[in-house]
Tab-separated table of C-alpha atoms in Angstrom:
chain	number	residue	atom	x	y	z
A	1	UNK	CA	135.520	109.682	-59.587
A	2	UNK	CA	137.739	110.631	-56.608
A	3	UNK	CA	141.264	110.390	-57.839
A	4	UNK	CA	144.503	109.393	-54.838
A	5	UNK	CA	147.903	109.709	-55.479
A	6	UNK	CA	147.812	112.807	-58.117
A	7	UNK	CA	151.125	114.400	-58.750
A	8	UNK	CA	150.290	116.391	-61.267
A	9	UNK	CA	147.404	118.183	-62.119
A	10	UNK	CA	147.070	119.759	-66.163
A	11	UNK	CA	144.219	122.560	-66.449
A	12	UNK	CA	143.242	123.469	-69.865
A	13	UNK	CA	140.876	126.027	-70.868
A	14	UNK	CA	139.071	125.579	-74.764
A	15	UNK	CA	136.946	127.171	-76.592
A	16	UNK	CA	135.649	126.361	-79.792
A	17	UNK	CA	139.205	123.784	-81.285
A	18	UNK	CA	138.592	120.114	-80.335
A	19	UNK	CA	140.819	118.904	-82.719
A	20	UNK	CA	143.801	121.280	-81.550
A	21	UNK	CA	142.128	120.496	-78.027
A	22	UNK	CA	142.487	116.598	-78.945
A	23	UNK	CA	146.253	116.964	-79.816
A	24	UNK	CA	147.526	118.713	-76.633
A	25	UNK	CA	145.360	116.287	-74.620
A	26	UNK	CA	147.186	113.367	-76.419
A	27	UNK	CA	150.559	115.197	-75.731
A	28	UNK	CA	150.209	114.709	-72.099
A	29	UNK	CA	151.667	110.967	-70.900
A	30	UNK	CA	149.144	108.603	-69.296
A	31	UNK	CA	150.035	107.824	-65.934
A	32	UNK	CA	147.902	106.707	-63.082
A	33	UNK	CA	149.526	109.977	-60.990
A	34	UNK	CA	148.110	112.563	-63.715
A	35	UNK	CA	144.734	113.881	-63.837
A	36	UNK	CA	143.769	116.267	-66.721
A	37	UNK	CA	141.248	119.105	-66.294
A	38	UNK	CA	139.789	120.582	-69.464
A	39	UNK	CA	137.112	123.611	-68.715
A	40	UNK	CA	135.583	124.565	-72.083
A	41	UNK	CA	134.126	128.272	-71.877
A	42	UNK	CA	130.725	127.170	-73.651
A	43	UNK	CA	131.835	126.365	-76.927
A	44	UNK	CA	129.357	126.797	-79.771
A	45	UNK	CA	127.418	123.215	-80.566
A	46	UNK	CA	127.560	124.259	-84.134
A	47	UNK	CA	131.677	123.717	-83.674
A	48	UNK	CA	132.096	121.411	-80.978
A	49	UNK	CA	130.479	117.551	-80.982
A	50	UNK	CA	129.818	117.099	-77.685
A	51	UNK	CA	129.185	113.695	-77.885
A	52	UNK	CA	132.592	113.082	-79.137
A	53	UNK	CA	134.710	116.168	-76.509
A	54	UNK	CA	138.345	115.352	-76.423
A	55	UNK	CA	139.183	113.003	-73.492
A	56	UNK	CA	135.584	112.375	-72.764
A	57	UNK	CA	136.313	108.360	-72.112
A	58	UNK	CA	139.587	109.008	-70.365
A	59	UNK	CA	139.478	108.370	-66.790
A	60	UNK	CA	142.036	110.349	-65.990
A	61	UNK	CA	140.198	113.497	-67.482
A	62	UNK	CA	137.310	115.706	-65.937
A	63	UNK	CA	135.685	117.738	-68.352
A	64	UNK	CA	133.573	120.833	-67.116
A	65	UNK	CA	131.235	122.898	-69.097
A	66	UNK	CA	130.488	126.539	-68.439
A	67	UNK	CA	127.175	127.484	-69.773
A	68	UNK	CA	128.298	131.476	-70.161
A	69	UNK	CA	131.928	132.107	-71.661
A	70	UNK	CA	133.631	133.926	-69.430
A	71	UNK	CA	137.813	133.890	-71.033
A	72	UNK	CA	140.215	131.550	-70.508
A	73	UNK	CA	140.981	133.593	-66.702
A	74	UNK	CA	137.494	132.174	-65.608
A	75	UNK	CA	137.877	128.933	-67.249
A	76	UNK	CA	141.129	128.239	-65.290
A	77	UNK	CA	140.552	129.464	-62.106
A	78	UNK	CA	137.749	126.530	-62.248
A	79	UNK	CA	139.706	124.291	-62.885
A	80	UNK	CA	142.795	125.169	-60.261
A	81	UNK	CA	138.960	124.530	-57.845
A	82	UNK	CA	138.887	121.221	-58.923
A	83	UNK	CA	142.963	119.918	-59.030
A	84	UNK	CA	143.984	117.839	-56.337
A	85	UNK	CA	147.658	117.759	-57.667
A	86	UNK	CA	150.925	118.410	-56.142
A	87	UNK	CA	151.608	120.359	-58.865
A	88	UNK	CA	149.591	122.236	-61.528
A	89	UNK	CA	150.978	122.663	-64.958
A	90	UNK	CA	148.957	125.063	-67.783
A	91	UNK	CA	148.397	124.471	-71.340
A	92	UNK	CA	146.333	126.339	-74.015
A	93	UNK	CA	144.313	124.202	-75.835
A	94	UNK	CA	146.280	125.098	-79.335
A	95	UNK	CA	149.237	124.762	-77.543
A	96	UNK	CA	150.675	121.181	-77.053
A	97	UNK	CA	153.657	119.297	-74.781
A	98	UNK	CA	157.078	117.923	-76.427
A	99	UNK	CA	158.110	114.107	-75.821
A	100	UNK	CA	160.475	115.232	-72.580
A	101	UNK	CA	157.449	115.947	-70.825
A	102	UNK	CA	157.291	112.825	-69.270
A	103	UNK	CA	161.284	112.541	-68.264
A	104	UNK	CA	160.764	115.671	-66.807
A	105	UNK	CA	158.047	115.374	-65.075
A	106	UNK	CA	159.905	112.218	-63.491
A	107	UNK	CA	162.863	113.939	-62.442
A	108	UNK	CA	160.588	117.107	-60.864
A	109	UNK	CA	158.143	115.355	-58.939
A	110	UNK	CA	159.985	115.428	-55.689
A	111	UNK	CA	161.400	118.330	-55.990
A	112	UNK	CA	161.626	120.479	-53.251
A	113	UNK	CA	161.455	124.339	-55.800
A	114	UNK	CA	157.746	125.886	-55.852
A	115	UNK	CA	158.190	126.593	-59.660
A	116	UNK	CA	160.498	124.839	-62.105
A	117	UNK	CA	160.650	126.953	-65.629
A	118	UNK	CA	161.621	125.326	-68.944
A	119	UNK	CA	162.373	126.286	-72.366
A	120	UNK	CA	160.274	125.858	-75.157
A	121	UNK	CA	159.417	126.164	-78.984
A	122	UNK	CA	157.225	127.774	-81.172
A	123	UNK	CA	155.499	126.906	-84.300
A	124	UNK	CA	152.145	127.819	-86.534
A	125	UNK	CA	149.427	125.690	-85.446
A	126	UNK	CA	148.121	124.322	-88.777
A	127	UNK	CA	151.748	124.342	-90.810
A	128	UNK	CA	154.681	123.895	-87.943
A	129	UNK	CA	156.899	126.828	-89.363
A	130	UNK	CA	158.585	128.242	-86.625
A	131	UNK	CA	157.221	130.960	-84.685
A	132	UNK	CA	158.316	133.981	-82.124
A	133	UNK	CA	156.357	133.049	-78.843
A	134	UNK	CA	159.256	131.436	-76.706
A	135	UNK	CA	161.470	133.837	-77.707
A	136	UNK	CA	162.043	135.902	-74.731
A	137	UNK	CA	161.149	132.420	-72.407
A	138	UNK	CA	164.646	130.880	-73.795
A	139	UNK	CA	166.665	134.373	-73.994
A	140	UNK	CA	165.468	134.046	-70.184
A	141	UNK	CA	167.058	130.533	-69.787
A	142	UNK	CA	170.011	130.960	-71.698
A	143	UNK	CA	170.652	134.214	-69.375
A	144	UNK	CA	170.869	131.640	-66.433
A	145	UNK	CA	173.626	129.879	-67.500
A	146	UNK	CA	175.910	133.202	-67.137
A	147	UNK	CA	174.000	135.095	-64.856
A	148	UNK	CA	171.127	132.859	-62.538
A	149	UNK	CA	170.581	135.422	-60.095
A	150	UNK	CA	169.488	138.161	-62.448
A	151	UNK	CA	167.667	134.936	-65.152
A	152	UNK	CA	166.101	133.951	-61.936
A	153	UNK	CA	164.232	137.821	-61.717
A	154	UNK	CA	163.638	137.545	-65.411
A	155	UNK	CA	161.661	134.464	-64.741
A	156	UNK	CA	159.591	135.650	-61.971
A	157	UNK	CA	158.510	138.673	-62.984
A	158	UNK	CA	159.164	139.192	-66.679
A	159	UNK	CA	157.484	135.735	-67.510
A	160	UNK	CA	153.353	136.291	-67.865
A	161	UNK	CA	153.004	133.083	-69.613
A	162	UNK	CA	151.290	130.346	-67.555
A	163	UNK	CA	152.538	127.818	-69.148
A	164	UNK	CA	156.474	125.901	-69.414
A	165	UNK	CA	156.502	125.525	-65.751
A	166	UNK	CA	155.521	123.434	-63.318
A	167	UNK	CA	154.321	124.966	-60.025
A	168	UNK	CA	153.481	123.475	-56.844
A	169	UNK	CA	150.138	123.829	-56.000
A	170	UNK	CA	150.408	124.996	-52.761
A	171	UNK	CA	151.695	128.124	-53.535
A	172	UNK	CA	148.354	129.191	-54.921
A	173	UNK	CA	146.143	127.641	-52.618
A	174	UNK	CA	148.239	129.481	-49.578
A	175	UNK	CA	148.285	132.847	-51.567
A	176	UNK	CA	144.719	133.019	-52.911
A	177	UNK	CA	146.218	133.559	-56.280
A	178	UNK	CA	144.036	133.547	-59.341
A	179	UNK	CA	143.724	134.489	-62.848
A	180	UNK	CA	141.853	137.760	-63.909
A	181	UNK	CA	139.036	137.241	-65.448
A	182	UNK	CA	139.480	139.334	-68.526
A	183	UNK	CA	140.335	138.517	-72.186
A	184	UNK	CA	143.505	139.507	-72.536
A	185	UNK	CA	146.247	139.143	-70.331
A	186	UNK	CA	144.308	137.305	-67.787
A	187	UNK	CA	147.660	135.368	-66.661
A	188	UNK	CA	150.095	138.277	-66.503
A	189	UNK	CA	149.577	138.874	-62.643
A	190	UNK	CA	148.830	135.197	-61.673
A	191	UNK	CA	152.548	134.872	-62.917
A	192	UNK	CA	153.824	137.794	-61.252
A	193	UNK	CA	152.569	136.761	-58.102
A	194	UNK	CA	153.355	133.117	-58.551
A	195	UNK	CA	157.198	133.953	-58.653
A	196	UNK	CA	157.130	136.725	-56.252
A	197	UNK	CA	155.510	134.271	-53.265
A	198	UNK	CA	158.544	130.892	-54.497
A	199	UNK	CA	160.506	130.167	-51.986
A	200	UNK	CA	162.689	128.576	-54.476
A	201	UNK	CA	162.860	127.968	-58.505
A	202	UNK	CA	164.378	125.843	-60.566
A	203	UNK	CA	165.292	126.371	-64.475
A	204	UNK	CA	165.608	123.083	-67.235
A	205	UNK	CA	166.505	123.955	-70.815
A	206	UNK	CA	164.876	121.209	-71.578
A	207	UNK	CA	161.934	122.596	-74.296
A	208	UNK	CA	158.879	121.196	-72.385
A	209	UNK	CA	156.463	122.629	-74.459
A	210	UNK	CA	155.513	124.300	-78.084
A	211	UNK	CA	153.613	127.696	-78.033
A	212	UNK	CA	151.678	128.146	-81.640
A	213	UNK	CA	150.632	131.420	-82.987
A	214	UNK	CA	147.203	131.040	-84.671
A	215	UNK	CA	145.685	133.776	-86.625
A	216	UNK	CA	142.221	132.970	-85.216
A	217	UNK	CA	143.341	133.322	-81.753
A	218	UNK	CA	142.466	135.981	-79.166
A	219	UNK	CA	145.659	137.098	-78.641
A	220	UNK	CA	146.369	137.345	-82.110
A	221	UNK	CA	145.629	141.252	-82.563
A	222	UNK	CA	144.680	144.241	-80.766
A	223	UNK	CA	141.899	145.888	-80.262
A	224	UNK	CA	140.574	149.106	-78.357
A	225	UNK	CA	138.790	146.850	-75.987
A	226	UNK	CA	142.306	145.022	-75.232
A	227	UNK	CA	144.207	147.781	-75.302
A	228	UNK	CA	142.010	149.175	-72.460
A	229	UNK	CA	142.491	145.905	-70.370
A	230	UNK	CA	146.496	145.958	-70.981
A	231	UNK	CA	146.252	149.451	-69.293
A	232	UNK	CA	144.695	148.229	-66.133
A	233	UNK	CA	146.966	145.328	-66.258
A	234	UNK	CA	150.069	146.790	-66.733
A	235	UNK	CA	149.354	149.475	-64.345
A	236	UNK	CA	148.660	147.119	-61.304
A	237	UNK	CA	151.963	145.330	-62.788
A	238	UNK	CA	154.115	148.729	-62.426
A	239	UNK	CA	152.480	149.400	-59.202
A	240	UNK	CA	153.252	146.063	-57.455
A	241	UNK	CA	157.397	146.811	-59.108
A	242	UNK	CA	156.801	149.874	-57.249
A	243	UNK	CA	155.633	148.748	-53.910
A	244	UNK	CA	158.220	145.599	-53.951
A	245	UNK	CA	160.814	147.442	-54.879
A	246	UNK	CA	161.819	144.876	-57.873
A	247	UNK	CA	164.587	146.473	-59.739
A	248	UNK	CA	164.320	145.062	-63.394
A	249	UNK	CA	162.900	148.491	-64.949
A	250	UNK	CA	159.489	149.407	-65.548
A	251	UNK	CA	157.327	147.824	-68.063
A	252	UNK	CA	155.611	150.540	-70.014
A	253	UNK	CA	152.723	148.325	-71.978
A	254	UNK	CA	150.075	149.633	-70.051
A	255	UNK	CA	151.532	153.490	-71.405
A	256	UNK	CA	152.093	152.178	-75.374
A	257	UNK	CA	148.387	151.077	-75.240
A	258	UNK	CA	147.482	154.229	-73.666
A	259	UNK	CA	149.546	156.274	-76.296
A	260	UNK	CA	147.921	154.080	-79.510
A	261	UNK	CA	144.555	154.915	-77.801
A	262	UNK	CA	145.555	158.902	-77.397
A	263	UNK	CA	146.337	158.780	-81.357
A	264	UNK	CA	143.640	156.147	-82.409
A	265	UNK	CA	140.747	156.333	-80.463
A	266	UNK	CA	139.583	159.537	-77.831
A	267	UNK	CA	136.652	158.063	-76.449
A	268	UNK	CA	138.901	155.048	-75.506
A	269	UNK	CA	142.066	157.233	-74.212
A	270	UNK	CA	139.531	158.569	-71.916
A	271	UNK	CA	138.188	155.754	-70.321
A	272	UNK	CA	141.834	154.806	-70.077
A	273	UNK	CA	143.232	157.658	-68.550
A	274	UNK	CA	140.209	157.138	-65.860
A	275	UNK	CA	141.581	153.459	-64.961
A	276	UNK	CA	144.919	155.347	-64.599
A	277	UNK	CA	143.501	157.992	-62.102
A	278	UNK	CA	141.720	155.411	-60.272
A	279	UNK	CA	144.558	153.648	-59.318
A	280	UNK	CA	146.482	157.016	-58.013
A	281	UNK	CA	148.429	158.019	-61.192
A	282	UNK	CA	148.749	161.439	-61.545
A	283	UNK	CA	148.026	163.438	-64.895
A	284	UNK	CA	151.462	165.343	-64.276
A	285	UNK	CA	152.679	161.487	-63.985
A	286	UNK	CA	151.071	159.987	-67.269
A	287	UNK	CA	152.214	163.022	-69.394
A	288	UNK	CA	155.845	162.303	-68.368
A	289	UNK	CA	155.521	158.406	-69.198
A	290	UNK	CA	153.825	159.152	-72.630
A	291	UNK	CA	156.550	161.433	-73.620
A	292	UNK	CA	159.125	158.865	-72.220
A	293	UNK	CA	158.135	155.657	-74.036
A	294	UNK	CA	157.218	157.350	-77.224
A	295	UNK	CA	159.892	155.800	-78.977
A	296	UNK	CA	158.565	152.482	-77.821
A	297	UNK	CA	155.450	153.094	-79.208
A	298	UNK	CA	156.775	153.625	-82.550
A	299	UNK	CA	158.477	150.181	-82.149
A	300	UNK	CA	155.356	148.580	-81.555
A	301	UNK	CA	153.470	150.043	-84.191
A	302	UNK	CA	156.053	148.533	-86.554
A	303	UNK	CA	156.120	144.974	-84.556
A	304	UNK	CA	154.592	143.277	-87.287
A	305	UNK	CA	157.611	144.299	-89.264
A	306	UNK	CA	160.487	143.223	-87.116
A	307	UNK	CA	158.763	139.706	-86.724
A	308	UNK	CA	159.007	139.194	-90.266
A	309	UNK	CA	163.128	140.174	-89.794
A	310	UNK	CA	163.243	137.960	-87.420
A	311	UNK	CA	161.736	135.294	-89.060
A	312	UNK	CA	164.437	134.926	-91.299
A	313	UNK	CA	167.055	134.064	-88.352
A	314	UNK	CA	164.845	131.470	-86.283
């Protein structure tokens, strides 16, 4: 069906939890200016009845089904091939939109910002405690009420997160931007390069959106293998700070990961430190930032800790 008159265009990757798929897609308003693109990464048929998909006898929904799971970086670039929006808005499937949704997407249609960023909240999937996810999101927002130049930075290129915003489509198109296609961190550079090519943003603390943390989830915990990717991501991340001269600090993930594969894993370390040579950083280079963000490291290895602190204050 060829759709006319789409403002907004909502691309949602699944794999493998239709009924966590079946509440985000009933989150999103129906409205003849909305179309909603799921792309499930070949769920298993043992899991997933096909015959009853989320959305499957909604109009306003095109469902496409990859035969060879590929991550959620695959599964949305296909579907930014098939919007037709003015603007593209992300969810995760576990993930699910907040009643204001609609009212905002009223008052932003016209708009004349490439990305508008909201606030929003975080909760467990299955019990709705409150979570840690939009943490640094709303620190970001509440920053621009005293400071919106410097917020405004935050949000561009501290923000990996596809989702909470709403971003003109054209800006992608125009930029040949896309999601990596790996399994973690697949959207940290699609958002970098998002807010480095706006002309102009706009920031709502209205919470358009709740995050959930889900134990089964692939972002959940680390492993070697994703610890390897965050290297190669984080390096291209510190390079492109470097090139565009963006002075907000450097982000050292890509060095923690390297340091918890130095202690953890040697094989791994030195397929890492090859990524790291590859793209021009020097040995001389990597020993200094090792040394440097050691303290950092020993943070992270005690994250799950200081979630649990925090816990008691959300």
């Amino acid at each position: 069906m060829i759709m006319k008159n789409v403002n907004f265009s909502f691309v949602i990757p699944h794999k493998n939890t239709p009924d966590l798929l079946n509440r985000c897609v009933k989150s999103i308003p129906s409205r003849r200016d909305i179309e909603i693109i799921i792309v499930d990464d070949a769920s298993d048929e043992q899991i997933v009845d096909f015959s009853t998909y989320p959305g499957k006898e909604d109009p306003n929904v095109k469902i496409l089904f990859l035969t060879e799971s590929k991550g959620a970086g695959a599964a949305r670039n296909e579907g930014l091939k098939l919007a037709v929006g003015k603007w593209v808005i992300f969810a995760d499937a576990d993930d699910y939109f907040n009643y204001c949704i609609n009212d905002c997407l009223n008052d932003y249609m016209d708009s004349d910002s490439d990305i508008i960023f909201f606030k929003a909240n975080s909760v467990d999937t299955y019990n709705y405690t409150n979570s840690y996810r939009s943490l640094q999101l709303n620190r970001f927002i509440d920053i621009y009420k005293k400071n919106p130049d410097r917020a405004t930075r935050l949000l561009r290129y501290r923000f990996g997160e596809p989702w909470a915003k709403i971003l003109r489509r054209d800006i992608i198109v125009d930029n040949s931007i896309s999601f990596d296609e790996v399994i973690v961190h697949n959207d940290t550079m699609f958002s970098l390069l998002t807010g480095f090519h706006a002309k102009k943003v706009s920031v709502d603390d209205r919470a358009i959106y709740c995050c959930t943390t889900r134990k089964d989830s692939i972002s959940y915990s680390m492993t070697k293998e994703k610890h390897l990717i965050r290297v190669f991501v984080f390096a291209r991340v510190e390079q492109f700070f470097d090139k565009n001269e963006i002075g907000l600090g450097k982000i050292n993930k890509h060095i923690i990961s390297l340091s918890y594969l130095l202690f953890f894993d040697w094989s791994y370390f030195k397929k890492a430190l090859r990524i790291l040579n590859d793209l021009g950083f020097s040995k001389i280079y990597i020993f200094y930032k090792v040394v440097l963000t050691f303290p950092y490291f020993i943070i992270d290895l005690n994250k799950g800790w200081l979630r649990k602190i925090l816990y008691r204050f959300l």
